[in-house]
């Protein structure tokens, strides 16, 4: 907590613990902006066509952006304002505002939840809190800035609705029903301060999200990159859009039909970047396994069956090594 990047980064050069080993550095900072990441208009009325577009995007990229998604743009703007105001608070206030729940359903960290044990750090602070059911968790959310709960309550309700709508399209597209929905839902408000040397560090290292789906509000500052065909492509900020990506559990359930894409965040030296991830996760006791209807003699199950909580243990053990994780999850043939 005392480590928060935003509390000490002003005017400092990059500390050694933030310098990545050469093979993990971002390399070329300017990569092609992905005008090929699909932008899907959810305002369209042809449901079959929408499902088709979403499924294709999940198959090819694991990523897409949505516009005309139904979340009011003033609510998105207000939420982004309070997220920025929160990260602009003093370190002391941030500590107070994130320690209301002894069970830590709301907390703040720097770099990653593994700060104490990781070999090097990433250039971000992250505020995390549970969102569902709202009545249970809102009492633990920050009360500074004063409008935090008033704005973020309706914001998370709307984004949750959007996430479930997209999950419903995906399950219809695959012809399956997704179990364990409505499990844990969490908001992570990321803050990446201006960085003294973006070539040596990252805001977030290469990773795949261990969730069903993430609905990301990425603001107008570029930084997100997706790994596709062994190359990094940038995700262009589009006003009022959300970036949507699917995570590993959906890759397993779809028996590899859908891709949970690896992604990372690069920093920049000019402006701070604030983003908000809304994660919809399976419940801990949900069995994550290839859907029966997607498995047959020509498409054998690619992955083992695992409870979500056991999947998470393997995910954490693999610590962003995607090959090791894939091996740990693959069905033995
Ligand atoms: C994440 C994530 C991307 C961003 O929170 O898992 O990938 O642009 N965030 O902040
Ligand atoms: Ni992510």
mmCIF file of C-alpha atoms and ligand atoms in Angstrom:
data_model
loop_
_atom_site.group_PDB
_atom_site.id
_atom_site.type_symbol
_atom_site.label_atom_id
_atom_site.label_comp_id
_atom_site.label_asym_id
_atom_site.label_seq_id
_atom_site.Cartn_x
_atom_site.Cartn_y
_atom_site.Cartn_z
ATOM 1 C CA UNK A 1 0.000 0.000 0.000
ATOM 2 C CA UNK A 2 2.800 2.413 0.920
ATOM 3 C CA UNK A 3 4.210 1.425 -2.473
ATOM 4 C CA UNK A 4 1.508 3.116 -4.601
ATOM 5 C CA UNK A 5 3.249 4.347 -7.761
ATOM 6 C CA UNK A 6 1.206 7.550 -7.796
ATOM 7 C CA UNK A 7 2.515 8.502 -4.334
ATOM 8 C CA UNK A 8 6.198 8.676 -5.269
ATOM 9 C CA UNK A 9 6.568 8.748 -9.075
ATOM 10 C CA UNK A 10 6.644 12.519 -9.591
ATOM 11 C CA UNK A 11 10.023 13.606 -10.910
ATOM 12 C CA UNK A 12 11.682 10.276 -10.108
ATOM 13 C CA UNK A 13 13.572 8.139 -12.590
ATOM 14 C CA UNK A 14 12.412 4.550 -13.043
ATOM 15 C CA UNK A 15 13.397 2.500 -9.962
ATOM 16 C CA UNK A 16 15.316 -0.680 -10.680
ATOM 17 C CA UNK A 17 12.494 -2.946 -9.486
ATOM 18 C CA UNK A 18 10.303 -1.607 -12.333
ATOM 19 C CA UNK A 19 12.863 -2.310 -15.057
ATOM 20 C CA UNK A 20 11.813 -5.451 -16.886
ATOM 21 C CA UNK A 21 14.268 -8.062 -18.174
ATOM 22 C CA UNK A 22 15.041 -7.243 -21.846
ATOM 23 C CA UNK A 23 12.812 -10.020 -23.268
ATOM 24 C CA UNK A 24 9.776 -8.712 -21.376
ATOM 25 C CA UNK A 25 10.151 -5.061 -22.343
ATOM 26 C CA UNK A 26 7.582 -3.564 -24.686
ATOM 27 C CA UNK A 27 9.905 -3.359 -27.708
ATOM 28 C CA UNK A 28 8.406 -1.117 -30.355
ATOM 29 C CA UNK A 29 6.158 1.309 -28.483
ATOM 30 C CA UNK A 30 4.215 2.304 -31.528
ATOM 31 C CA UNK A 31 2.486 -0.722 -32.953
ATOM 32 C CA UNK A 32 -0.246 -0.699 -35.576
ATOM 33 C CA UNK A 33 -3.519 0.492 -34.088
ATOM 34 C CA UNK A 34 -5.961 -2.308 -34.498
ATOM 35 C CA UNK A 35 -8.489 -0.980 -36.889
ATOM 36 C CA UNK A 36 -9.068 -4.676 -37.454
ATOM 37 C CA UNK A 37 -10.356 -5.312 -33.915
ATOM 38 C CA UNK A 38 -14.079 -5.511 -34.615
ATOM 39 C CA UNK A 39 -16.306 -2.640 -33.502
ATOM 40 C CA UNK A 40 -19.790 -4.059 -32.988
ATOM 41 C CA UNK A 41 -22.904 -1.863 -32.991
ATOM 42 C CA UNK A 42 -25.199 -3.336 -30.348
ATOM 43 C CA UNK A 43 -27.954 -0.951 -31.417
ATOM 44 C CA UNK A 44 -28.602 -3.124 -34.482
ATOM 45 C CA UNK A 45 -31.894 -4.977 -34.452
ATOM 46 C CA UNK A 46 -30.912 -8.125 -36.262
ATOM 47 C CA UNK A 47 -30.124 -10.407 -33.353
ATOM 48 C CA UNK A 48 -28.837 -13.290 -35.486
ATOM 49 C CA UNK A 49 -26.409 -10.956 -37.180
ATOM 50 C CA UNK A 50 -25.217 -9.553 -33.819
ATOM 51 C CA UNK A 51 -24.622 -13.025 -32.424
ATOM 52 C CA UNK A 52 -22.677 -13.925 -35.557
ATOM 53 C CA UNK A 53 -20.477 -10.813 -35.311
ATOM 54 C CA UNK A 54 -19.748 -11.385 -31.603
ATOM 55 C CA UNK A 55 -18.946 -15.045 -32.116
ATOM 56 C CA UNK A 56 -16.592 -14.306 -35.008
ATOM 57 C CA UNK A 57 -14.814 -11.632 -32.958
ATOM 58 C CA UNK A 58 -14.422 -14.065 -30.042
ATOM 59 C CA UNK A 59 -13.098 -16.752 -32.374
ATOM 60 C CA UNK A 60 -10.594 -14.611 -34.153
ATOM 61 C CA UNK A 61 -9.458 -12.041 -31.585
ATOM 62 C CA UNK A 62 -11.002 -12.753 -28.182
ATOM 63 C CA UNK A 63 -11.468 -8.971 -28.240
ATOM 64 C CA UNK A 64 -13.912 -6.461 -29.682
ATOM 65 C CA UNK A 65 -15.342 -3.035 -28.940
ATOM 66 C CA UNK A 66 -19.030 -2.244 -28.562
ATOM 67 C CA UNK A 67 -20.873 0.971 -29.390
ATOM 68 C CA UNK A 68 -24.570 1.825 -28.928
ATOM 69 C CA UNK A 69 -24.428 -0.524 -25.965
ATOM 70 C CA UNK A 70 -27.096 1.177 -23.878
ATOM 71 C CA UNK A 71 -24.908 2.491 -21.048
ATOM 72 C CA UNK A 72 -25.559 6.275 -20.961
ATOM 73 C CA UNK A 73 -22.475 8.244 -22.015
ATOM 74 C CA UNK A 74 -22.885 10.780 -19.183
ATOM 75 C CA UNK A 75 -22.750 7.908 -16.672
ATOM 76 C CA UNK A 76 -19.535 6.645 -18.320
ATOM 77 C CA UNK A 77 -18.032 10.155 -18.136
ATOM 78 C CA UNK A 78 -19.042 10.653 -14.513
ATOM 79 C CA UNK A 79 -17.674 7.254 -13.539
ATOM 80 C CA UNK A 80 -14.353 8.049 -15.252
ATOM 81 C CA UNK A 81 -14.220 11.388 -13.392
ATOM 82 C CA UNK A 82 -14.700 9.813 -9.966
ATOM 83 C CA UNK A 83 -12.196 7.058 -10.807
ATOM 84 C CA UNK A 84 -9.604 9.720 -11.634
ATOM 85 C CA UNK A 85 -10.514 11.711 -8.509
ATOM 86 C CA UNK A 86 -10.090 8.610 -6.382
ATOM 87 C CA UNK A 87 -6.584 7.956 -7.693
ATOM 88 C CA UNK A 88 -5.708 11.635 -7.173
ATOM 89 C CA UNK A 89 -6.411 11.379 -3.423
ATOM 90 C CA UNK A 90 -3.509 11.319 -0.988
ATOM 91 C CA UNK A 91 -2.017 7.890 -0.226
ATOM 92 C CA UNK A 92 -3.383 8.223 3.313
ATOM 93 C CA UNK A 93 -6.931 8.852 2.101
ATOM 94 C CA UNK A 94 -6.693 5.953 -0.343
ATOM 95 C CA UNK A 95 -5.614 3.687 2.512
ATOM 96 C CA UNK A 96 -8.534 4.823 4.677
ATOM 97 C CA UNK A 97 -11.073 4.539 1.869
ATOM 98 C CA UNK A 98 -10.046 0.974 1.010
ATOM 99 C CA UNK A 99 -9.904 -0.512 4.497
ATOM 100 C CA UNK A 100 -13.551 -0.543 5.474
ATOM 101 C CA UNK A 101 -14.001 -4.293 5.017
ATOM 102 C CA UNK A 102 -11.902 -6.566 7.272
ATOM 103 C CA UNK A 103 -12.391 -9.280 4.629
ATOM 104 C CA UNK A 104 -10.808 -6.951 2.066
ATOM 105 C CA UNK A 105 -13.566 -7.122 -0.541
ATOM 106 C CA UNK A 106 -12.304 -3.592 -1.250
ATOM 107 C CA UNK A 107 -8.565 -2.998 -1.378
ATOM 108 C CA UNK A 108 -5.799 -1.270 -3.292
ATOM 109 C CA UNK A 109 -2.483 -2.555 -4.543
ATOM 110 C CA UNK A 110 0.403 -1.606 -6.763
ATOM 111 C CA UNK A 111 1.598 -3.618 -9.756
ATOM 112 C CA UNK A 112 -0.272 -6.871 -9.051
ATOM 113 C CA UNK A 113 -1.791 -8.719 -6.100
ATOM 114 C CA UNK A 114 1.595 -10.475 -5.801
ATOM 115 C CA UNK A 115 3.618 -7.316 -5.138
ATOM 116 C CA UNK A 116 5.482 -8.852 -2.189
ATOM 117 C CA UNK A 117 6.755 -11.898 -4.087
ATOM 118 C CA UNK A 118 7.062 -10.816 -7.721
ATOM 119 C CA UNK A 119 10.504 -10.373 -9.299
ATOM 120 C CA UNK A 120 9.710 -6.995 -10.838
ATOM 121 C CA UNK A 121 6.823 -4.592 -10.661
ATOM 122 C CA UNK A 122 4.397 -3.078 -13.131
ATOM 123 C CA UNK A 123 3.608 0.611 -13.391
ATOM 124 C CA UNK A 124 0.059 0.680 -12.088
ATOM 125 C CA UNK A 125 -2.067 1.127 -9.000
ATOM 126 C CA UNK A 126 -5.280 -0.870 -8.830
ATOM 127 C CA UNK A 127 -8.375 -0.263 -6.739
ATOM 128 C CA UNK A 128 -10.490 -3.431 -6.495
ATOM 129 C CA UNK A 129 -13.929 -3.997 -5.073
ATOM 130 C CA UNK A 130 -16.703 -6.535 -5.296
ATOM 131 C CA UNK A 131 -19.934 -5.333 -6.865
ATOM 132 C CA UNK A 132 -22.562 -8.003 -6.525
ATOM 133 C CA UNK A 133 -24.859 -8.061 -4.653
ATOM 134 C CA UNK A 134 -24.579 -4.299 -4.434
ATOM 135 C CA UNK A 135 -26.413 -4.040 -1.073
ATOM 136 C CA UNK A 136 -23.788 -6.286 0.474
ATOM 137 C CA UNK A 137 -20.695 -4.592 -0.858
ATOM 138 C CA UNK A 138 -21.409 -0.901 -1.417
ATOM 139 C CA UNK A 139 -20.906 -0.174 2.304
ATOM 140 C CA UNK A 140 -17.226 -1.075 1.846
ATOM 141 C CA UNK A 141 -16.624 1.125 -1.200
ATOM 142 C CA UNK A 142 -14.769 4.444 -0.952
ATOM 143 C CA UNK A 143 -16.721 7.457 0.349
ATOM 144 C CA UNK A 144 -14.156 9.819 -1.122
ATOM 145 C CA UNK A 145 -14.563 11.340 -3.623
ATOM 146 C CA UNK A 146 -17.993 12.049 -2.091
ATOM 147 C CA UNK A 147 -19.906 10.988 -5.222
ATOM 148 C CA UNK A 148 -18.109 7.659 -5.588
ATOM 149 C CA UNK A 149 -20.939 5.382 -4.441
ATOM 150 C CA UNK A 150 -23.675 7.498 -5.987
ATOM 151 C CA UNK A 151 -22.049 7.281 -9.438
ATOM 152 C CA UNK A 152 -20.311 3.898 -9.376
ATOM 153 C CA UNK A 153 -23.413 2.081 -8.035
ATOM 154 C CA UNK A 154 -25.526 2.803 -11.152
ATOM 155 C CA UNK A 155 -22.458 2.506 -13.393
ATOM 156 C CA UNK A 156 -21.666 -1.050 -12.270
ATOM 157 C CA UNK A 157 -25.371 -2.015 -12.483
ATOM 158 C CA UNK A 158 -25.479 -0.866 -16.122
ATOM 159 C CA UNK A 159 -22.175 -2.454 -17.080
ATOM 160 C CA UNK A 160 -23.204 -5.706 -15.423
ATOM 161 C CA UNK A 161 -26.406 -5.728 -17.497
ATOM 162 C CA UNK A 162 -24.356 -5.157 -20.633
ATOM 163 C CA UNK A 163 -21.956 -7.966 -19.705
ATOM 164 C CA UNK A 164 -24.785 -10.442 -19.190
ATOM 165 C CA UNK A 165 -26.379 -9.410 -22.458
ATOM 166 C CA UNK A 166 -23.130 -10.137 -24.286
ATOM 167 C CA UNK A 167 -22.700 -13.450 -22.435
ATOM 168 C CA UNK A 168 -26.230 -14.395 -23.459
ATOM 169 C CA UNK A 169 -25.369 -13.676 -27.118
ATOM 170 C CA UNK A 170 -22.244 -15.820 -26.772
ATOM 171 C CA UNK A 171 -24.102 -18.727 -25.198
ATOM 172 C CA UNK A 172 -26.799 -18.557 -27.880
ATOM 173 C CA UNK A 173 -24.126 -18.453 -30.552
ATOM 174 C CA UNK A 174 -22.457 -21.548 -29.124
ATOM 175 C CA UNK A 175 -25.805 -23.241 -28.481
ATOM 176 C CA UNK A 176 -24.966 -23.884 -24.831
ATOM 177 C CA UNK A 177 -26.020 -22.499 -21.474
ATOM 178 C CA UNK A 178 -23.375 -20.990 -19.234
ATOM 179 C CA UNK A 179 -23.562 -22.215 -15.638
ATOM 180 C CA UNK A 180 -22.427 -20.320 -12.558
ATOM 181 C CA UNK A 181 -23.335 -16.935 -13.952
ATOM 182 C CA UNK A 182 -23.811 -14.117 -11.491
ATOM 183 C CA UNK A 183 -20.987 -15.420 -9.356
ATOM 184 C CA UNK A 184 -18.444 -12.924 -8.262
ATOM 185 C CA UNK A 185 -18.417 -9.586 -10.088
ATOM 186 C CA UNK A 186 -15.607 -7.152 -9.402
ATOM 187 C CA UNK A 187 -14.473 -3.743 -10.544
ATOM 188 C CA UNK A 188 -10.763 -3.002 -10.910
ATOM 189 C CA UNK A 189 -9.951 0.665 -11.408
ATOM 190 C CA UNK A 190 -6.465 0.795 -12.932
ATOM 191 C CA UNK A 191 -4.297 3.880 -12.789
ATOM 192 C CA UNK A 192 -1.103 4.209 -14.824
ATOM 193 C CA UNK A 193 0.719 7.461 -13.942
ATOM 194 C CA UNK A 194 2.980 9.123 -16.543
ATOM 195 C CA UNK A 195 6.100 6.977 -16.671
ATOM 196 C CA UNK A 196 9.715 8.258 -16.854
ATOM 197 C CA UNK A 197 10.772 5.498 -19.292
ATOM 198 C CA UNK A 198 8.003 3.590 -21.106
ATOM 199 C CA UNK A 199 10.556 1.525 -23.043
ATOM 200 C CA UNK A 200 11.742 -0.307 -19.921
ATOM 201 C CA UNK A 201 8.513 -1.173 -18.150
ATOM 202 C CA UNK A 202 4.844 -2.034 -18.648
ATOM 203 C CA UNK A 203 1.620 -0.995 -16.947
ATOM 204 C CA UNK A 204 0.452 -4.585 -17.020
ATOM 205 C CA UNK A 205 2.460 -7.538 -18.302
ATOM 206 C CA UNK A 206 1.229 -10.004 -20.916
ATOM 207 C CA UNK A 207 -1.730 -11.897 -19.430
ATOM 208 C CA UNK A 208 -5.060 -13.519 -20.146
ATOM 209 C CA UNK A 209 -7.946 -12.686 -17.816
ATOM 210 C CA UNK A 210 -9.129 -15.578 -15.597
ATOM 211 C CA UNK A 211 -12.761 -14.461 -15.961
ATOM 212 C CA UNK A 212 -15.773 -15.119 -18.172
ATOM 213 C CA UNK A 213 -15.706 -11.647 -19.601
ATOM 214 C CA UNK A 214 -14.242 -8.189 -18.995
ATOM 215 C CA UNK A 215 -16.057 -4.992 -19.929
ATOM 216 C CA UNK A 216 -13.357 -2.310 -20.013
ATOM 217 C CA UNK A 217 -13.797 1.440 -19.932
ATOM 218 C CA UNK A 218 -10.480 2.556 -21.384
ATOM 219 C CA UNK A 219 -10.823 6.354 -21.490
ATOM 220 C CA UNK A 220 -9.269 8.375 -24.286
ATOM 221 C CA UNK A 221 -5.637 7.511 -23.600
ATOM 222 C CA UNK A 222 -4.057 4.727 -25.620
ATOM 223 C CA UNK A 223 -2.169 1.911 -23.869
ATOM 224 C CA UNK A 224 -3.892 -1.448 -24.371
ATOM 225 C CA UNK A 225 -2.336 -3.972 -26.773
ATOM 226 C CA UNK A 226 -3.532 -7.408 -27.873
ATOM 227 C CA UNK A 227 -1.254 -10.277 -28.896
ATOM 228 C CA UNK A 228 -2.449 -11.745 -32.188
ATOM 229 C CA UNK A 229 -0.541 -13.936 -34.638
ATOM 230 C CA UNK A 230 2.677 -13.370 -32.652
ATOM 231 C CA UNK A 231 2.351 -9.587 -32.932
ATOM 232 C CA UNK A 232 1.181 -6.772 -30.696
ATOM 233 C CA UNK A 233 -1.636 -4.623 -31.986
ATOM 234 C CA UNK A 234 -2.951 -1.520 -30.254
ATOM 235 C CA UNK A 235 -6.591 -1.058 -29.284
ATOM 236 C CA UNK A 236 -7.681 2.353 -30.457
ATOM 237 C CA UNK A 237 -9.645 4.411 -27.908
ATOM 238 C CA UNK A 238 -13.111 5.104 -29.354
ATOM 239 C CA UNK A 239 -15.292 7.685 -27.575
ATOM 240 C CA UNK A 240 -18.148 6.087 -25.588
ATOM 241 C CA UNK A 241 -17.180 2.542 -26.529
ATOM 242 C CA UNK A 242 -16.401 -0.352 -24.220
ATOM 243 C CA UNK A 243 -13.631 -2.836 -24.962
ATOM 244 C CA UNK A 244 -14.826 -6.393 -24.376
ATOM 245 C CA UNK A 245 -12.603 -9.418 -23.964
ATOM 246 C CA UNK A 246 -13.298 -12.975 -23.016
ATOM 247 C CA UNK A 247 -11.158 -14.922 -20.555
ATOM 248 C CA UNK A 248 -9.792 -18.410 -20.152
ATOM 249 C CA UNK A 249 -12.917 -20.075 -18.670
ATOM 250 C CA UNK A 250 -14.853 -19.329 -21.889
ATOM 251 C CA UNK A 251 -12.028 -20.746 -23.952
ATOM 252 C CA UNK A 252 -12.362 -23.982 -21.927
ATOM 253 C CA UNK A 253 -16.181 -24.114 -22.009
ATOM 254 C CA UNK A 254 -16.207 -23.502 -25.772
ATOM 255 C CA UNK A 255 -13.661 -26.323 -26.139
ATOM 256 C CA UNK A 256 -11.162 -23.965 -27.726
ATOM 257 C CA UNK A 257 -13.637 -22.497 -30.222
ATOM 258 C CA UNK A 258 -13.358 -19.074 -28.612
ATOM 259 C CA UNK A 259 -10.057 -17.438 -27.746
ATOM 260 C CA UNK A 260 -9.125 -15.706 -24.538
ATOM 261 C CA UNK A 261 -6.541 -13.356 -25.991
ATOM 262 C CA UNK A 262 -3.354 -12.297 -24.258
ATOM 263 C CA UNK A 263 -2.972 -8.577 -23.762
ATOM 264 C CA UNK A 264 -0.802 -6.006 -21.967
ATOM 265 C CA UNK A 265 -0.651 -2.303 -21.186
ATOM 266 C CA UNK A 266 2.141 0.043 -22.274
ATOM 267 C CA UNK A 267 2.803 3.264 -20.398
ATOM 268 C CA UNK A 268 3.487 6.745 -21.739
ATOM 269 C CA UNK A 269 5.518 9.640 -20.405
ATOM 270 C CA UNK A 270 2.982 12.425 -20.979
ATOM 271 C CA UNK A 271 -0.357 11.701 -19.380
ATOM 272 C CA UNK A 272 -1.845 9.443 -16.749
ATOM 273 C CA UNK A 273 -4.175 6.712 -18.000
ATOM 274 C CA UNK A 274 -7.112 5.491 -15.932
ATOM 275 C CA UNK A 275 -9.235 2.485 -16.928
ATOM 276 C CA UNK A 276 -11.914 0.376 -15.280
ATOM 277 C CA UNK A 277 -12.307 -3.372 -15.769
ATOM 278 C CA UNK A 278 -15.647 -4.939 -14.891
ATOM 279 C CA UNK A 279 -15.032 -8.635 -14.431
ATOM 280 C CA UNK A 280 -17.814 -11.201 -14.496
ATOM 281 C CA UNK A 281 -16.500 -14.443 -13.033
ATOM 282 C CA UNK A 282 -17.951 -17.910 -12.563
ATOM 283 C CA UNK A 283 -18.795 -18.861 -8.960
ATOM 284 C CA UNK A 284 -16.085 -20.765 -7.122
ATOM 285 C CA UNK A 285 -18.052 -24.013 -7.169
ATOM 286 C CA UNK A 286 -18.885 -23.882 -10.884
ATOM 287 C CA UNK A 287 -17.473 -26.729 -12.920
ATOM 288 C CA UNK A 288 -15.462 -25.326 -15.806
ATOM 289 C CA UNK A 289 -15.328 -27.881 -18.609
ATOM 290 C CA UNK A 290 -15.896 -28.148 -22.362
ATOM 291 C CA UNK A 291 -19.653 -28.035 -22.996
ATOM 292 C CA UNK A 292 -20.934 -31.557 -23.690
ATOM 293 C CA UNK A 293 -22.629 -30.496 -26.911
ATOM 294 C CA UNK A 294 -19.302 -29.215 -28.274
ATOM 295 C CA UNK A 295 -17.483 -32.486 -27.670
ATOM 296 C CA UNK A 296 -17.675 -35.555 -29.909
ATOM 297 C CA UNK A 297 -15.413 -38.038 -31.654
ATOM 298 C CA UNK A 298 -14.075 -35.462 -34.096
ATOM 299 C CA UNK A 299 -13.817 -32.735 -31.426
ATOM 300 C CA UNK A 300 -12.547 -34.451 -28.270
ATOM 301 C CA UNK A 301 -12.434 -32.435 -25.052
ATOM 302 C CA UNK A 302 -9.317 -30.273 -25.112
ATOM 303 C CA UNK A 303 -9.477 -29.355 -21.442
ATOM 304 C CA UNK A 304 -9.923 -31.062 -18.091
ATOM 305 C CA UNK A 305 -12.967 -30.438 -15.915
ATOM 306 C CA UNK A 306 -12.115 -28.250 -12.952
ATOM 307 C CA UNK A 307 -13.992 -26.314 -10.322
ATOM 308 C CA UNK A 308 -13.449 -22.611 -10.898
ATOM 309 C CA UNK A 309 -11.606 -22.291 -7.579
ATOM 310 C CA UNK A 310 -9.183 -25.040 -8.702
ATOM 311 C CA UNK A 311 -8.772 -23.383 -12.083
ATOM 312 C CA UNK A 312 -7.732 -20.225 -10.209
ATOM 313 C CA UNK A 313 -5.076 -22.121 -8.247
ATOM 314 C CA UNK A 314 -3.544 -23.328 -11.527
ATOM 315 C CA UNK A 315 -3.871 -19.871 -13.065
ATOM 316 C CA UNK A 316 -1.994 -18.281 -10.175
ATOM 317 C CA UNK A 317 0.644 -21.043 -10.110
ATOM 318 C CA UNK A 318 1.385 -20.536 -13.831
ATOM 319 C CA UNK A 319 1.916 -16.819 -13.103
ATOM 320 C CA UNK A 320 1.280 -15.439 -16.636
ATOM 321 C CA UNK A 321 3.262 -18.211 -18.336
ATOM 322 C CA UNK A 322 0.550 -19.057 -20.844
ATOM 323 C CA UNK A 323 2.254 -22.204 -22.123
ATOM 324 C CA UNK A 324 2.581 -23.632 -18.614
ATOM 325 C CA UNK A 325 -1.063 -22.809 -17.919
ATOM 326 C CA UNK A 326 -2.266 -24.376 -21.152
ATOM 327 C CA UNK A 327 -0.327 -27.537 -20.265
ATOM 328 C CA UNK A 328 -1.792 -27.646 -16.770
ATOM 329 C CA UNK A 329 -5.325 -27.333 -18.144
ATOM 330 C CA UNK A 330 -5.152 -29.597 -21.184
ATOM 331 C CA UNK A 331 -6.925 -32.924 -21.080
ATOM 332 C CA UNK A 332 -4.491 -35.813 -21.270
ATOM 333 C CA UNK A 333 -4.942 -37.779 -24.450
HETATM 334 C C1 LIG B 1 -7.049 -5.826 -16.859
HETATM 335 C C2 LIG B 1 -6.604 -5.215 -18.133
HETATM 336 C C3 LIG B 1 -6.416 -3.238 -19.531
HETATM 337 C C4 LIG B 1 -6.293 -1.739 -19.424
HETATM 338 O O1 LIG B 1 -7.503 -5.060 -15.979
HETATM 339 O O2 LIG B 1 -6.975 -7.073 -16.756
HETATM 340 O O3 LIG B 1 -6.140 -5.925 -18.990
HETATM 341 O O4 LIG B 1 -6.231 -1.120 -20.486
HETATM 342 N N1 LIG B 1 -6.711 -3.871 -18.286
HETATM 343 O O5 LIG B 1 -6.222 -1.218 -18.302
HETATM 344 NI NI1 LIG B 2 -6.598 -8.010 -18.535
#
